[in-house]
C-alpha positions as MATLAB code, in Angstrom:
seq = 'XXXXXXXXXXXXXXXXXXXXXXXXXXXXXXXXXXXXXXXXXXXXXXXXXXXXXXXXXXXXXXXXXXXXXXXXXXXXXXXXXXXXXXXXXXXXXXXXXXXXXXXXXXXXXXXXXXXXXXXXXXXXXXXXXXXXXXXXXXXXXXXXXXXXXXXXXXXXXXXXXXXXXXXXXXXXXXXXXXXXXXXXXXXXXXXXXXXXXXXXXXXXXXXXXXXXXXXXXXXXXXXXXXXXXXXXXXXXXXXXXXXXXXXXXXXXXXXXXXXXXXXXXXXXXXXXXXXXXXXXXXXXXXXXXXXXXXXXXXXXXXXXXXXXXXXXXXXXXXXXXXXXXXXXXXXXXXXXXXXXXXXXXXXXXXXXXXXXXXXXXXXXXXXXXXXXXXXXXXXXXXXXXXXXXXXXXXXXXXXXXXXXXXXXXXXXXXXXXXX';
ca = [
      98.609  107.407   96.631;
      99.788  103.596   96.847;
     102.764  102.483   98.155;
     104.763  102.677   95.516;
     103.719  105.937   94.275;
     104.154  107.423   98.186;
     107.655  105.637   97.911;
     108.581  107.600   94.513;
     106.946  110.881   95.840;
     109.622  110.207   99.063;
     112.310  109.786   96.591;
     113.222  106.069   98.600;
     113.122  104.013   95.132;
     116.432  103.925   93.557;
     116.141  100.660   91.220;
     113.526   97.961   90.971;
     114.345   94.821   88.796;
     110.717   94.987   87.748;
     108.682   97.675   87.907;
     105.700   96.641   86.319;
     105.804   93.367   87.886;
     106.161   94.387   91.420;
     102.989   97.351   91.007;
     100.924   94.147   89.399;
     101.860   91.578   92.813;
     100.799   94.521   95.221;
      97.404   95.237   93.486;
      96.815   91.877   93.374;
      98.122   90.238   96.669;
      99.616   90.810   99.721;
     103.559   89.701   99.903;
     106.551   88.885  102.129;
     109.726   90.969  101.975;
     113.158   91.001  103.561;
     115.710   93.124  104.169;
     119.517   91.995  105.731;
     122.104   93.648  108.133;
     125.395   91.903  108.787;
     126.283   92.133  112.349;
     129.377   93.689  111.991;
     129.103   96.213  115.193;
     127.078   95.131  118.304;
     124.902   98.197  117.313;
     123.361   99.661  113.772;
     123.844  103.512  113.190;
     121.230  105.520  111.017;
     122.854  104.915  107.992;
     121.178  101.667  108.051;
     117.855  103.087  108.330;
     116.060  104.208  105.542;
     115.742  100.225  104.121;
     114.118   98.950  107.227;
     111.996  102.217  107.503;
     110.798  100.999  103.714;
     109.837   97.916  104.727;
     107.901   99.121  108.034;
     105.953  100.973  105.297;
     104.877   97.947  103.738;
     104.200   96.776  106.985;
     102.114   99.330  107.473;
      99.913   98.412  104.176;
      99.332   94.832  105.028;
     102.670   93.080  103.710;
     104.858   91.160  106.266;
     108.177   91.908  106.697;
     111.354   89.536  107.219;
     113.780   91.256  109.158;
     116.842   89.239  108.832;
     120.305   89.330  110.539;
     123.221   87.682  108.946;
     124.779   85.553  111.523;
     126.315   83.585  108.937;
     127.317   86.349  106.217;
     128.620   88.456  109.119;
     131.385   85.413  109.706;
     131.884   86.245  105.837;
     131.863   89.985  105.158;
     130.117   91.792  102.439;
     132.715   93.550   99.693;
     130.200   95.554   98.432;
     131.356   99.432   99.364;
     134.741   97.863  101.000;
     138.263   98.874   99.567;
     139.627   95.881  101.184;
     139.546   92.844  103.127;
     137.230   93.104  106.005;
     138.482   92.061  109.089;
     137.147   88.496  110.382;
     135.159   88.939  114.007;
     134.810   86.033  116.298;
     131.501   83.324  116.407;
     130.645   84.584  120.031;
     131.283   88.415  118.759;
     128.856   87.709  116.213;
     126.515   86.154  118.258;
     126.129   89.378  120.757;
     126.085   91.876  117.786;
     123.166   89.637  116.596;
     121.366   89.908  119.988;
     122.200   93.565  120.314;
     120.623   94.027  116.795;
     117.669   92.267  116.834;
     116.666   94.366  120.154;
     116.773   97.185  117.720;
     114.554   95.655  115.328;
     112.180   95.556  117.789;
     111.682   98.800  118.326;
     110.798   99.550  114.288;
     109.037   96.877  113.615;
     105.435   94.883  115.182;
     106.164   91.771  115.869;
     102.334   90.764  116.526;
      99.116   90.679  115.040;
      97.964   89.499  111.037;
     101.025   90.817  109.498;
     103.959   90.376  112.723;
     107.277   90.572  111.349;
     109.491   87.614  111.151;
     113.123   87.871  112.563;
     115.482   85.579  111.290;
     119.105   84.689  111.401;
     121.048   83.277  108.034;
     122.928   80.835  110.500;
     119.892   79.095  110.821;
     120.290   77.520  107.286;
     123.745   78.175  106.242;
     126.274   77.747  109.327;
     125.940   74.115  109.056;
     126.237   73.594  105.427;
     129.027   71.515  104.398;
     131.592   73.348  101.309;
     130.552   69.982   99.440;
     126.616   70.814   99.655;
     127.477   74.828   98.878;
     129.483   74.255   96.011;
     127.526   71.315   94.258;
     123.662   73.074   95.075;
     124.560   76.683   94.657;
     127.919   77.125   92.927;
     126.984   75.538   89.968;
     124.460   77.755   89.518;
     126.437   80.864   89.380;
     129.083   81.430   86.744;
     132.229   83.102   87.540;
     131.945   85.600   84.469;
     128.589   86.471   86.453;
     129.880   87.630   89.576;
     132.886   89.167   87.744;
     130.600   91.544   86.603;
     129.303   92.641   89.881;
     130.496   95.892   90.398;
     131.625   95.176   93.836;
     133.518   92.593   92.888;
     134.900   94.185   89.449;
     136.328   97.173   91.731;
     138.107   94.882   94.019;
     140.059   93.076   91.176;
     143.088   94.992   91.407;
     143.422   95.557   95.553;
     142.541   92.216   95.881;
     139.595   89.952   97.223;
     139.821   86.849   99.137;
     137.684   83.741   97.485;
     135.833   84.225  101.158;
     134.923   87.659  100.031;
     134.150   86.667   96.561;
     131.483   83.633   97.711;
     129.507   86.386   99.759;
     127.262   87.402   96.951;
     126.134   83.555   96.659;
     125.418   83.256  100.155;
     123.209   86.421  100.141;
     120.889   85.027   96.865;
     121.098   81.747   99.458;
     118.943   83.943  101.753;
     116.921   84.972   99.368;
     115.947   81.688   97.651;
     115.504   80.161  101.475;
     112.802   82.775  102.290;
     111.255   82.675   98.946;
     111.033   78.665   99.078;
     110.089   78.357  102.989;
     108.253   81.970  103.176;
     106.639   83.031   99.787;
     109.422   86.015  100.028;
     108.818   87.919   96.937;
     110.799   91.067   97.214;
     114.309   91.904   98.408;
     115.033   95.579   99.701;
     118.055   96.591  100.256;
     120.766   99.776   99.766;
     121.939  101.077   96.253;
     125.378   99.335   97.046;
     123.238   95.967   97.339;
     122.382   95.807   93.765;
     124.783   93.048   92.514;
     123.565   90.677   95.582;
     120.060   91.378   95.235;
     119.778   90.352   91.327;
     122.253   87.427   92.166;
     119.469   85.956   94.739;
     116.943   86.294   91.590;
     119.533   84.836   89.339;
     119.360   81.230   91.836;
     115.200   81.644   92.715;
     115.143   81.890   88.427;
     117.756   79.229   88.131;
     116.117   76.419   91.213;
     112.853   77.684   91.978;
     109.875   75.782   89.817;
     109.222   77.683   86.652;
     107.422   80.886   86.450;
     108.494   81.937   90.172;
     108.437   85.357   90.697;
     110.224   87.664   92.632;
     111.585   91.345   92.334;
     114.346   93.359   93.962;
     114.638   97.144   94.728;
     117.040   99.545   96.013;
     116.980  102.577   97.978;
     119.259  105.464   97.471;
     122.381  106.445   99.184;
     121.306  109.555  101.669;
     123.931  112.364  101.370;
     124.195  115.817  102.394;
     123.336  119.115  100.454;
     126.589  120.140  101.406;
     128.512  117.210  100.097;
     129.534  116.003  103.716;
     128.769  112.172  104.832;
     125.270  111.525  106.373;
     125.322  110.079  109.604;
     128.525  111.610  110.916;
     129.577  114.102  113.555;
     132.478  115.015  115.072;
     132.465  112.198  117.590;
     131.462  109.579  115.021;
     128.735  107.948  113.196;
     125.266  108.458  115.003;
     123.967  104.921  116.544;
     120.933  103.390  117.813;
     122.432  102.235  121.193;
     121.904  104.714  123.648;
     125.116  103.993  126.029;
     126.760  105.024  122.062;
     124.882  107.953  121.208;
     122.874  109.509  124.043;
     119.121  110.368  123.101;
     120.255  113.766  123.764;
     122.929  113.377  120.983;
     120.340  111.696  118.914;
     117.889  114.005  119.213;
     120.762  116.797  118.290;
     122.108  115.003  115.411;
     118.525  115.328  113.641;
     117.585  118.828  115.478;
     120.976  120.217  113.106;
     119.796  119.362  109.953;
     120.100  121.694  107.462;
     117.402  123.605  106.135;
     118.168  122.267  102.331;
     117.813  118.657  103.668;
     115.191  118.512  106.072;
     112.365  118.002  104.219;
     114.255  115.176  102.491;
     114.594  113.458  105.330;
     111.147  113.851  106.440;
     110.063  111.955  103.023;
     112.535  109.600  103.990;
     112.857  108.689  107.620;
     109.491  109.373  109.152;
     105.883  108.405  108.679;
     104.365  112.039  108.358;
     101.536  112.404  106.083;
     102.480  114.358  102.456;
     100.344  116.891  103.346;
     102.029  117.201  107.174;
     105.534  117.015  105.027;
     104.585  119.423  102.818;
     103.123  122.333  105.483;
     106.777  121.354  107.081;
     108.217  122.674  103.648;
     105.935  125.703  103.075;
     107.252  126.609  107.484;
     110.796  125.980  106.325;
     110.543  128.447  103.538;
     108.322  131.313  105.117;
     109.753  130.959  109.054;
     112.833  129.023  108.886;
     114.072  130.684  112.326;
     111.610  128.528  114.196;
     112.991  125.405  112.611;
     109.332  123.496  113.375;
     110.899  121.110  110.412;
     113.582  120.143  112.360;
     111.847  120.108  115.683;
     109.398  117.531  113.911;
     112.124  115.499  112.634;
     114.023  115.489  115.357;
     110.840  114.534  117.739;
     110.003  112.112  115.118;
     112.970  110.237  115.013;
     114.331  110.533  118.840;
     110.653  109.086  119.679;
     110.807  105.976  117.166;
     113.817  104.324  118.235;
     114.047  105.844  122.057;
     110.569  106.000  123.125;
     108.704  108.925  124.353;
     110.481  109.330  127.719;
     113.667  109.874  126.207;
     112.574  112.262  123.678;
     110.718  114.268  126.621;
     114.667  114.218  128.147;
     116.278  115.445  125.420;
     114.078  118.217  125.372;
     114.589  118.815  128.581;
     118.118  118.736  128.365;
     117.877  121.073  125.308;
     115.995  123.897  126.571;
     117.789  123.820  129.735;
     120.978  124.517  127.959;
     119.153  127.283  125.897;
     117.890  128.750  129.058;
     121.249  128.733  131.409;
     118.030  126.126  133.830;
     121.322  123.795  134.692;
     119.956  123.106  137.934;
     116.635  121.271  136.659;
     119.222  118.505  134.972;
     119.872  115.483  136.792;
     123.027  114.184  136.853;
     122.153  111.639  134.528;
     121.087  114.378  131.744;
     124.129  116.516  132.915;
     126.314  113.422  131.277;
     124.218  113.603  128.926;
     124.665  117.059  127.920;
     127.731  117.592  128.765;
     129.466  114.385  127.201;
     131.727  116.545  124.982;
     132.616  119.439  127.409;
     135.764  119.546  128.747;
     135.960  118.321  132.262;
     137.930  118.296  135.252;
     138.094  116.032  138.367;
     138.214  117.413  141.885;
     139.602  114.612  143.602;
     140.016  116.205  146.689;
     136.321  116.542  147.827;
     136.680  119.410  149.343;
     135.313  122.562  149.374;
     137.061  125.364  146.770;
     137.614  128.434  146.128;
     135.890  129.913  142.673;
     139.219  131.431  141.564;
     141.140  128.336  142.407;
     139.048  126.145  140.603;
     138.916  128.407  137.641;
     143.096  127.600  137.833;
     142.725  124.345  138.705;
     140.790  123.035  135.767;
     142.983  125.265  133.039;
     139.530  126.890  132.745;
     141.101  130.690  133.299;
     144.878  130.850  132.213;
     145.932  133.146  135.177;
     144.851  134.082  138.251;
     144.476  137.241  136.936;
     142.400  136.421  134.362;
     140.377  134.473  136.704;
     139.666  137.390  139.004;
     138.634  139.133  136.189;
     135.825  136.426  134.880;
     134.683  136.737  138.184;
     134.681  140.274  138.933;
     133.132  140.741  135.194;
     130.297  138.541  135.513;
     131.611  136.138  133.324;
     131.350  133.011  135.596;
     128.237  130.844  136.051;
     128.064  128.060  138.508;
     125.015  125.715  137.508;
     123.224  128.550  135.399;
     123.776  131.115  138.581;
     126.373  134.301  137.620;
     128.657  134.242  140.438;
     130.771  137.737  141.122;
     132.127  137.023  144.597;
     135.889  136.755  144.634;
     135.460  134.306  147.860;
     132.989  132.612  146.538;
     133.520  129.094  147.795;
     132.041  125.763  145.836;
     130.501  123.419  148.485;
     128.032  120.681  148.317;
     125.168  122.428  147.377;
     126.908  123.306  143.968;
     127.010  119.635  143.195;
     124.282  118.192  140.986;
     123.244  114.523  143.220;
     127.051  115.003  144.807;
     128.374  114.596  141.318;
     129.132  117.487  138.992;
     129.082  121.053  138.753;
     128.598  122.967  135.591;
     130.914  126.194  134.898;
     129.776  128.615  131.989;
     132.369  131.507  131.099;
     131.132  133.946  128.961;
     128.405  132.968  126.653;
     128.826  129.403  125.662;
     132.452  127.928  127.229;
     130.983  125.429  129.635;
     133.172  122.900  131.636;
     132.345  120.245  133.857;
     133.626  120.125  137.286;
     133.648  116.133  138.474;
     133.560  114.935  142.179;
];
């Protein structure tokens, strides 16, 4: 297959301005494409990555990537998706989002050899830019009725949208015709709800570029859930990149849970497996879906790409450890890990306790009663070890490096003692 045709067997192309046009370019040449994030949050989630994983695979087939960051639209805010006004963040906000983003890039993208990626940053070109120069050189050349017919702008019409809000779509075809003009940019990728801004940015290359430029625009689909639930959230919150956000551990989770009915989706979508690896992964979902090699693959996949291999091998770790009651082969660090959404309890004291009166203590047994009976019933584990002593007394050597101990009652309650 080509890349197109692998893209439309992964079910990644949503709309292309030009079909035929773009399939001619690639046979015949090899091209520069971009794809934008705003830097609204010092971090991006997965939700952003299925556009940037579409242009690594162009990457991949010779074509060079721009990876831009919108300094200068993130001052702006994008309506597209937005019920309402976004809230305006700070230059020096901005600026570390940027920096925290662009790290990220990093890690998806080569940024040496023939075909290195390009990073750029909109400020670059349009943070200086006087409202005379905007409105004169790129106003003109987009009429109101146009951009009324955006969709995201048509469905803000009646909450209300700020002219800041409404100007974004001309500053995103201002990218566009920059790195078409300075770069030979030919393509645009970008989400579904990016439709209005992409075809804007080929309205102005059409409009100022010399005649007979060409360039093309394509979307990628919105990833949902078989279930109808949002992709990308838990109960804690959307799913990031940044590890002090969302542990590898809880990374490597998030992907480890998918459903049977969307795993080999995201296979197609998010990872760089073969069709005919994909497709063994489908044939193993259908015949021996209790061993859940699908998810396992995605999951490794995924965890590896934008963690590294060392944090993978730790959330593995910290996975079967919890399958096996192994607590005491965690290090503290991957006990916070794995235990970031247990309830915990500090023992301020320092000092040595009995079982039962911890059990009390941290509202893990109502009663003392109760607690007696965990204990005498084999219910209690300290650190993976069943502990049936009624005296039983927690000293140092039940703390993990000095700073936690794990408590399982029954099957699955665990708590987290803190020192």
């Amino acid at each position: 297959m080509n890349l197109l045709e692998d893209l439309q067997w992964r079910g990644i192309i949503y709309q292309q301005t030009d079909e035929e046009g773009l399939k001619v370019t690639l046979e015949k040449e090899k091209i520069s494409l971009y794809c934008g994030v705003d830097p609204t949050a010092d971090s991006m989630h997965i939700g952003h990555l299925l556009p940037y994983l579409t242009l690594r695979r162009f990457q991949q087939k010779g074509h060079r990537p721009i990876v831009l960051v919108g300094g200068a639209t993130g001052m702006i805010g994008d309506p597209s998706g937005k019920s309402e006004e976004r809230k305006l963040q700070t230059t020096d906000v901005i600026q570390h989002n940027v920096e925290c983003i662009q790290k990220q890039m990093r890690r998806i993208f080569d940024f040496e050899g023939e075909q290195a990626a390009l990073m750029v940053n909109n400020y670059d070109w349009a943070g200086s830019m006087d409202i005379v120069t905007f409105l004169r050189d790129y106003g003109k050349h987009v009429g109101v009725n146009y951009m009324l017919a955006k969709d995201t702008i048509a469905n803000r019409l009646e909450t209300g949208i700020s002219f800041t809000e409404f100007t974004y779509t001309i500053l995103q075809a201002m990218d566009f015709l920059h790195l078409f003009e300075k770069f030979d940019c030919k393509l645009q990728i970008g989400g579904s709800d990016q439709w209005g801004n992409i075809t804007t940015g080929l309205e102005l290359i059409r409009k100022m570029a010399p005649e007979g430029s060409k360039a093309y625009g394509l979307t990628i689909p919105l990833v949902t859930k078989a279930d109808g639930t949002k992709f990308g959230k838990t109960e804690s919150g959307a799913v990031w990149l940044d590890p002090k956000k969302t542990s590898p551990y809880e990374f490597y989770q998030f992907w480890i849970n998918t459903a049977d009915a969307d795993v080999i989706k995201y296979l197609k979508f998010f990872t760089f497996l073969s069709k005919e690896e994909i497709e063994a992964l489908e044939v193993a979902v259908q015949t021996e879906p209790h061993l859940r090699g699908a998810q396992k693959a995605l999951a490794e996949e995924m965890t590896r790409m934008i963690h590294g291999q060392e944090s993978l091998d730790q959330a593995i770790k910290i996975t079967e450890a919890l399958f096996n009651g192994d607590i005491q082969k965690l290090t503290a660090e991957e006990i916070k890990q794995g235990f970031k959404d247990v309830p915990s309890y500090e023992h301020t004291s320092g000092e040595e306790v009995n079982i039962v009166d911890l059990l009390i203590e941290a509202k893990i047994a109502p009663s003392k009663r109760q607690a007696r009976e965990d204990v005498s019933n084999g219910a209690i584990y300290i650190n993976g070890e069943r502990v049936t002593e009624l005296e039983y007394v927690l000293s140092e050597k039940d703390r993990i490096e000095g700073q936690f101990t794990v408590i399982r009652r029954g099957k699955k309650k665990y708590y987290l003692i803190k020192y």
